[in-house]
XYZ file of C-alpha atoms in Angstrom:
427
model
C -317.602 -7.617 -70.711
C -320.752 -5.507 -70.624
C -322.833 -8.001 -68.678
C -324.248 -8.024 -65.146
C -324.385 -11.094 -62.952
C -326.547 -11.458 -59.899
C -326.115 -13.889 -57.023
C -327.474 -14.543 -53.579
C -325.432 -15.615 -50.541
C -327.453 -17.521 -47.918
C -326.551 -18.998 -44.534
C -328.069 -21.879 -42.594
C -327.765 -23.112 -39.076
C -329.466 -23.312 -35.723
C -331.973 -20.869 -34.316
C -331.069 -19.633 -30.824
C -333.605 -21.905 -29.172
C -332.272 -24.924 -31.097
C -328.594 -24.738 -30.154
C -327.175 -27.782 -28.429
C -326.111 -27.249 -24.824
C -322.512 -27.479 -26.083
C -321.616 -27.500 -29.786
C -320.524 -30.918 -31.029
C -316.756 -31.278 -31.201
C -316.712 -32.889 -34.628
C -319.859 -31.417 -36.174
C -322.676 -33.052 -38.088
C -322.404 -35.659 -40.819
C -324.816 -33.938 -43.210
C -323.684 -30.614 -44.551
C -326.380 -30.182 -47.214
C -328.443 -27.752 -45.169
C -331.372 -30.211 -45.021
C -333.591 -29.847 -41.977
C -333.280 -32.550 -39.361
C -336.230 -34.917 -39.553
C -339.076 -34.206 -37.100
C -340.231 -37.486 -35.500
C -343.614 -38.134 -33.891
C -343.496 -39.986 -30.611
C -343.244 -43.683 -31.498
C -341.362 -43.251 -34.769
C -337.947 -45.025 -34.702
C -335.016 -43.545 -36.724
C -333.262 -46.273 -38.705
C -330.162 -46.766 -40.812
C -328.980 -49.660 -43.035
C -325.841 -51.297 -41.725
C -325.217 -53.173 -44.940
C -327.253 -56.193 -43.905
C -330.231 -55.027 -41.869
C -331.984 -52.003 -40.461
C -330.774 -50.845 -37.059
C -331.736 -47.934 -34.843
C -329.935 -44.799 -36.032
C -328.274 -42.153 -33.875
C -330.713 -39.245 -34.006
C -327.900 -36.755 -33.222
C -326.298 -37.595 -36.544
C -322.841 -36.480 -35.355
C -319.710 -37.316 -37.348
C -318.525 -39.342 -34.355
C -321.596 -41.609 -34.451
C -321.178 -45.265 -35.402
C -324.796 -45.319 -36.627
C -325.392 -42.100 -38.598
C -328.951 -41.346 -39.675
C -328.714 -39.460 -42.932
C -326.431 -37.512 -45.276
C -328.332 -35.837 -48.139
C -325.018 -34.638 -49.597
C -324.224 -38.271 -50.261
C -327.803 -39.140 -51.325
C -328.529 -40.948 -48.084
C -332.059 -39.912 -47.098
C -333.425 -40.249 -43.544
C -335.645 -43.259 -42.848
C -337.877 -44.036 -39.942
C -340.381 -46.815 -39.024
C -343.442 -47.413 -37.000
C -343.527 -50.689 -35.108
C -346.304 -52.967 -33.946
C -347.405 -53.166 -30.298
C -348.312 -56.852 -30.807
C -344.863 -58.172 -30.057
C -343.698 -60.338 -27.154
C -339.933 -59.920 -27.389
C -339.536 -56.234 -28.051
C -342.165 -53.543 -27.354
C -342.463 -50.176 -29.068
C -341.207 -48.443 -25.883
C -338.164 -50.743 -25.717
C -337.290 -49.782 -29.288
C -337.753 -46.105 -28.425
C -335.416 -46.520 -25.405
C -332.903 -48.744 -27.180
C -329.342 -47.628 -28.001
C -328.333 -46.800 -31.580
C -327.261 -49.979 -33.410
C -330.145 -52.050 -31.975
C -331.587 -54.302 -34.717
C -335.149 -53.426 -35.749
C -336.811 -56.731 -36.568
C -338.634 -56.780 -39.875
C -341.535 -58.657 -38.360
C -342.045 -55.751 -35.899
C -342.126 -53.038 -38.576
C -345.521 -52.048 -39.915
C -344.630 -48.866 -41.810
C -341.488 -47.409 -43.401
C -341.121 -43.675 -44.072
C -338.585 -41.422 -45.854
C -337.946 -37.755 -44.942
C -338.267 -35.136 -47.674
C -336.695 -31.942 -46.271
C -338.149 -28.518 -47.100
C -336.543 -26.935 -50.164
C -336.912 -24.359 -52.857
C -336.101 -25.083 -56.496
C -335.132 -22.994 -59.547
C -337.938 -22.803 -62.044
C -337.055 -24.274 -65.460
C -340.386 -24.438 -67.289
C -343.277 -22.179 -66.365
C -345.139 -22.506 -69.686
C -347.084 -25.349 -71.235
C -344.466 -26.487 -73.737
C -342.101 -29.427 -73.147
C -338.447 -29.029 -72.209
C -335.685 -31.664 -72.170
C -334.856 -33.684 -69.069
C -332.443 -31.788 -66.833
C -331.041 -31.568 -63.332
C -333.379 -29.658 -60.998
C -331.552 -27.128 -58.801
C -332.728 -27.725 -55.200
C -331.716 -25.634 -52.145
C -332.768 -26.772 -48.688
C -334.293 -24.146 -46.386
C -335.815 -23.839 -42.932
C -339.525 -23.256 -42.281
C -338.797 -19.745 -40.960
C -336.814 -18.709 -44.114
C -338.699 -16.188 -46.171
C -340.480 -18.164 -48.867
C -339.377 -17.891 -52.446
C -342.275 -16.998 -54.717
C -340.735 -16.989 -58.167
C -342.856 -17.394 -61.256
C -340.383 -16.962 -64.119
C -337.682 -19.246 -65.481
C -334.516 -18.848 -63.388
C -336.264 -17.611 -60.282
C -336.712 -19.770 -57.154
C -339.951 -21.175 -55.751
C -340.369 -22.744 -52.330
C -342.006 -26.070 -53.180
C -345.752 -25.892 -52.372
C -345.744 -29.335 -50.698
C -344.179 -27.689 -47.616
C -346.997 -25.259 -46.979
C -350.078 -26.690 -45.334
C -353.440 -24.936 -44.889
C -354.684 -21.537 -46.034
C -355.664 -18.165 -44.752
C -354.941 -17.760 -41.053
C -354.209 -21.472 -40.628
C -351.068 -21.826 -42.742
C -348.313 -24.016 -41.399
C -344.811 -23.908 -42.901
C -343.327 -27.410 -42.619
C -339.722 -28.369 -42.027
C -340.323 -31.350 -44.318
C -342.726 -34.210 -44.948
C -342.588 -37.919 -44.351
C -343.646 -40.093 -47.315
C -344.416 -43.828 -47.485
C -341.226 -45.581 -48.584
C -343.355 -48.175 -50.515
C -346.795 -48.369 -52.046
C -349.461 -49.146 -49.504
C -350.662 -52.657 -48.810
C -352.941 -54.029 -46.083
C -353.639 -56.884 -43.656
C -357.109 -58.422 -44.152
C -358.896 -55.153 -44.996
C -358.291 -51.470 -45.644
C -358.517 -50.611 -41.952
C -355.133 -52.230 -41.416
C -352.734 -50.538 -43.855
C -349.028 -51.421 -44.106
C -346.049 -49.702 -45.777
C -343.641 -52.509 -46.302
C -341.618 -54.280 -48.998
C -342.468 -57.642 -50.582
C -346.236 -57.235 -50.229
C -349.107 -57.257 -52.673
C -350.043 -53.641 -53.380
C -353.310 -54.596 -54.998
C -355.881 -52.515 -53.069
C -359.387 -53.263 -54.391
C -361.456 -50.555 -52.681
C -362.967 -47.179 -53.579
C -361.146 -43.831 -53.554
C -362.669 -42.600 -50.292
C -361.602 -45.886 -48.667
C -357.982 -45.212 -49.672
C -358.479 -41.881 -47.940
C -359.926 -43.502 -44.810
C -357.151 -46.105 -44.813
C -354.436 -43.457 -44.859
C -356.031 -41.832 -41.821
C -355.596 -45.077 -39.864
C -351.826 -44.595 -39.867
C -352.035 -41.867 -37.259
C -353.801 -44.073 -34.761
C -352.352 -45.702 -31.632
C -351.826 -48.915 -33.589
C -348.870 -47.151 -35.205
C -347.790 -44.513 -32.665
C -347.980 -43.608 -29.016
C -350.915 -41.550 -27.816
C -348.622 -38.531 -27.775
C -347.414 -39.291 -31.285
C -350.979 -39.469 -32.567
C -351.509 -35.874 -31.362
C -348.364 -34.657 -33.135
C -348.755 -36.110 -36.657
C -351.071 -35.759 -39.632
C -350.973 -38.832 -41.957
C -352.955 -38.531 -45.151
C -353.285 -39.783 -48.686
C -350.528 -38.226 -50.780
C -351.382 -35.088 -52.745
C -350.186 -34.483 -56.261
C -347.826 -31.716 -55.190
C -346.335 -34.049 -52.584
C -345.573 -36.579 -55.303
C -343.919 -33.725 -57.150
C -341.777 -32.836 -54.170
C -340.343 -36.381 -54.106
C -339.937 -36.503 -57.869
C -338.027 -33.197 -57.984
C -335.715 -34.183 -55.078
C -334.997 -37.363 -57.049
C -334.132 -35.236 -60.071
C -331.696 -33.104 -58.067
C -328.081 -33.597 -57.034
C -329.411 -35.117 -53.795
C -331.038 -37.993 -55.631
C -330.575 -39.911 -58.894
C -330.362 -36.617 -60.785
C -330.685 -37.060 -64.560
C -330.425 -40.855 -64.290
C -333.840 -42.296 -64.946
C -335.322 -44.352 -62.131
C -335.670 -48.050 -62.942
C -339.081 -49.643 -63.058
C -340.650 -51.975 -60.568
C -341.843 -54.305 -63.309
C -343.134 -57.159 -61.150
C -346.532 -58.351 -62.360
C -348.018 -61.791 -61.848
C -351.624 -62.709 -62.515
C -352.955 -59.305 -61.640
C -350.734 -58.786 -58.635
C -348.056 -56.203 -57.984
C -345.233 -56.493 -55.407
C -343.934 -53.538 -53.365
C -340.208 -52.796 -53.295
C -339.204 -54.709 -56.403
C -336.619 -53.594 -58.913
C -336.345 -54.285 -62.625
C -336.021 -57.958 -63.569
C -335.873 -59.533 -67.037
C -338.642 -61.813 -65.827
C -341.547 -59.666 -64.613
C -342.794 -62.540 -62.466
C -339.609 -62.425 -60.392
C -339.140 -59.693 -57.761
C -335.662 -58.176 -57.441
C -335.741 -57.341 -53.759
C -335.337 -53.758 -52.674
C -331.910 -54.375 -51.077
C -330.517 -55.952 -54.279
C -328.631 -53.917 -56.888
C -331.626 -54.004 -59.263
C -333.932 -53.136 -56.383
C -331.903 -50.091 -55.373
C -331.940 -48.810 -58.988
C -335.709 -48.474 -58.537
C -335.161 -46.131 -55.589
C -335.169 -42.309 -55.907
C -331.562 -42.286 -54.687
C -330.148 -45.385 -56.357
C -329.534 -46.779 -52.909
C -331.664 -48.361 -50.160
C -332.462 -45.086 -48.404
C -334.739 -43.698 -51.134
C -338.418 -43.993 -52.002
C -339.538 -47.072 -53.980
C -342.353 -48.004 -56.394
C -342.607 -44.521 -57.929
C -341.975 -45.990 -61.376
C -344.038 -49.036 -62.324
C -345.526 -51.197 -59.653
C -349.189 -50.427 -59.279
C -350.924 -47.211 -60.372
C -351.072 -44.823 -57.426
C -353.975 -42.523 -56.781
C -352.970 -39.075 -55.455
C -355.235 -36.321 -54.169
C -355.231 -34.148 -57.243
C -358.716 -33.675 -58.591
C -360.684 -31.739 -61.187
C -362.822 -28.958 -59.870
C -365.325 -26.442 -61.222
C -364.459 -23.294 -59.407
C -364.163 -24.435 -55.807
C -366.470 -27.436 -56.338
C -364.739 -30.818 -56.541
C -365.953 -33.060 -59.337
C -366.053 -36.492 -57.796
C -365.726 -39.698 -59.762
C -368.790 -41.828 -60.278
C -367.860 -44.105 -57.325
C -367.406 -41.288 -54.763
C -369.425 -38.419 -53.224
C -368.456 -35.513 -50.961
C -370.031 -37.152 -47.894
C -367.681 -40.133 -48.187
C -364.708 -38.106 -47.020
C -363.853 -37.278 -43.446
C -362.362 -34.793 -42.882
C -364.272 -33.117 -45.672
C -362.296 -32.193 -48.782
C -362.180 -28.501 -49.720
C -360.624 -26.552 -52.607
C -360.399 -23.444 -50.441
C -358.563 -24.875 -47.429
C -355.672 -26.254 -49.439
C -355.257 -29.179 -47.071
C -355.894 -32.758 -48.204
C -356.391 -32.170 -51.913
C -354.993 -30.269 -54.898
C -357.761 -28.818 -57.022
C -357.352 -28.235 -60.790
C -359.786 -25.948 -62.579
C -360.014 -23.657 -65.572
C -359.024 -26.564 -67.816
C -359.592 -25.612 -71.433
C -358.222 -28.172 -73.863
C -356.349 -31.002 -72.226
C -354.770 -32.297 -75.394
C -352.767 -29.085 -75.735
C -353.274 -26.837 -72.701
C -351.589 -27.573 -69.374
C -352.162 -24.165 -67.875
C -354.152 -25.620 -65.013
C -351.012 -27.335 -63.632
C -349.570 -26.355 -60.271
C -345.891 -25.470 -60.311
C -344.128 -28.248 -58.444
C -346.641 -31.036 -59.180
C -344.448 -32.760 -61.810
C -347.037 -32.589 -64.584
C -346.605 -29.832 -67.187
C -343.109 -28.826 -66.068
C -341.716 -32.318 -66.628
C -344.161 -33.489 -69.213
C -342.826 -36.367 -71.345
C -339.540 -36.721 -69.491
C -337.945 -40.129 -70.112
C -340.876 -40.999 -72.344
C -343.311 -41.116 -69.390
C -347.006 -40.903 -70.159
C -348.694 -37.525 -69.732
C -352.530 -37.521 -69.635
C -354.049 -34.597 -67.701
C -357.433 -34.437 -65.979
C -360.662 -34.067 -67.971
C -363.831 -32.279 -66.870
C -365.666 -35.599 -66.625
C -366.346 -37.628 -63.519
C -364.663 -40.695 -65.076
C -361.340 -38.910 -65.603
C -361.179 -36.497 -62.647
C -358.363 -37.721 -60.392
C -354.615 -38.137 -60.964
C -352.826 -41.483 -60.957
C -349.035 -41.480 -60.818
C -346.057 -43.685 -61.651
C -347.471 -45.944 -64.350
C -348.011 -49.662 -63.994
C -346.089 -52.894 -64.449
C -347.336 -55.501 -66.864
C -348.191 -53.126 -69.702
C -347.094 -53.991 -73.236
C -345.083 -50.731 -73.354
C -343.451 -50.230 -69.991
C -341.628 -47.160 -71.315
C -344.731 -45.144 -70.569
C -344.287 -45.786 -66.818
C -342.038 -43.686 -64.654
C -341.801 -41.201 -61.835
C -343.036 -38.387 -64.089
C -345.967 -40.436 -65.453
C -349.438 -39.108 -64.831
C -352.866 -40.440 -65.885
C -356.493 -39.772 -65.006
C -358.731 -42.804 -64.875
C -359.515 -44.727 -61.638
C -359.769 -48.450 -62.298
C -360.707 -49.774 -58.868
C -357.563 -51.966 -58.749
C -355.024 -49.284 -57.901
C -353.179 -48.318 -54.741
C -351.994 -45.174 -52.987
C -349.143 -43.727 -50.962
C -349.224 -41.735 -47.735
C -347.613 -38.488 -46.682
C -347.295 -37.068 -43.183
C -346.076 -34.058 -41.313
C -345.191 -33.544 -37.642
C -345.504 -30.176 -35.921
C -342.405 -29.403 -33.842
């Protein structure tokens, strides 16, 4: 018919050094090509048995009674960190326990969800808006040659899965993200990632940053685990990685995520779903609660639409110099933030006219590419220290809740916000 069509055939599987001693007789449950989650020592794989969380079978074989994940069926891998301050069940006992062992809610101090490494097909590389659509996602391994597309229809390995710069680049098999907005016990040195908690977090930006760093201490992991993991305040591109996976066939797709609209006297509750009364929390395991998850089921990420505003590490910069807000200075951060190392922060510079020019966006960060999707608010950074950091997800309790959503972005720190953590483990 006078036209040429181009395609690419890819394969996925085990590297030689990863092969099981004997191949499983019945294979693996998940056939999506998603990388197996990489756990730090002390993290417990979990699955929902319909009533409660139990320890999952890490092998994820089809013969397992307690399968861990199946991205083909929109069942994302979950894991928890447990407290050492328990009398009945210690962390080591959970680590040694058989699959199917109940993980007590009182013992859990942090829930995480695995976002496997993927590339996606670019659909909007300009600064104009495009309609909501399914995002084409293909899982890949860390040793697959990266896709570096820059035009519509080409593929790009999502930037959230590359850490560092120069000679210190690490290609990640995936990232762990906080399943819920962050809360705390008594002060910001004791963060928690749990449902049914007040996410109000009245501290300064650098204290969010310090709080996230606490989650890779021996309060949360074994000494070995602490040496394996990097837990940090979520970057803007990492938010984008979760949002795009939600928008794919492996998540809710083109179905809009429901809001966590709980708001009561200045307080926000983690893990809530939409309720006609915004002072009532629809729990995360309820039908309404699950509609506020990135998967539409209990295995997804919560609170990414509504809830409390979430600060992410995406900041305005002048060249390589970060423009800090009026409450924060460079010396407040440890480790130090840098626009050249591409580690703990996304820097946005060369901003011209924010009311019409989104050219400073980073492909994959869910700002310009998805601007205005589902009516979500879109307010980019401004070269002013009062509007120099991204906030995501919108907020419950506003007069017009339609402006909130997973593709919402805003730029003004209020001092009453919260944050989310991301983490990676080196194999």
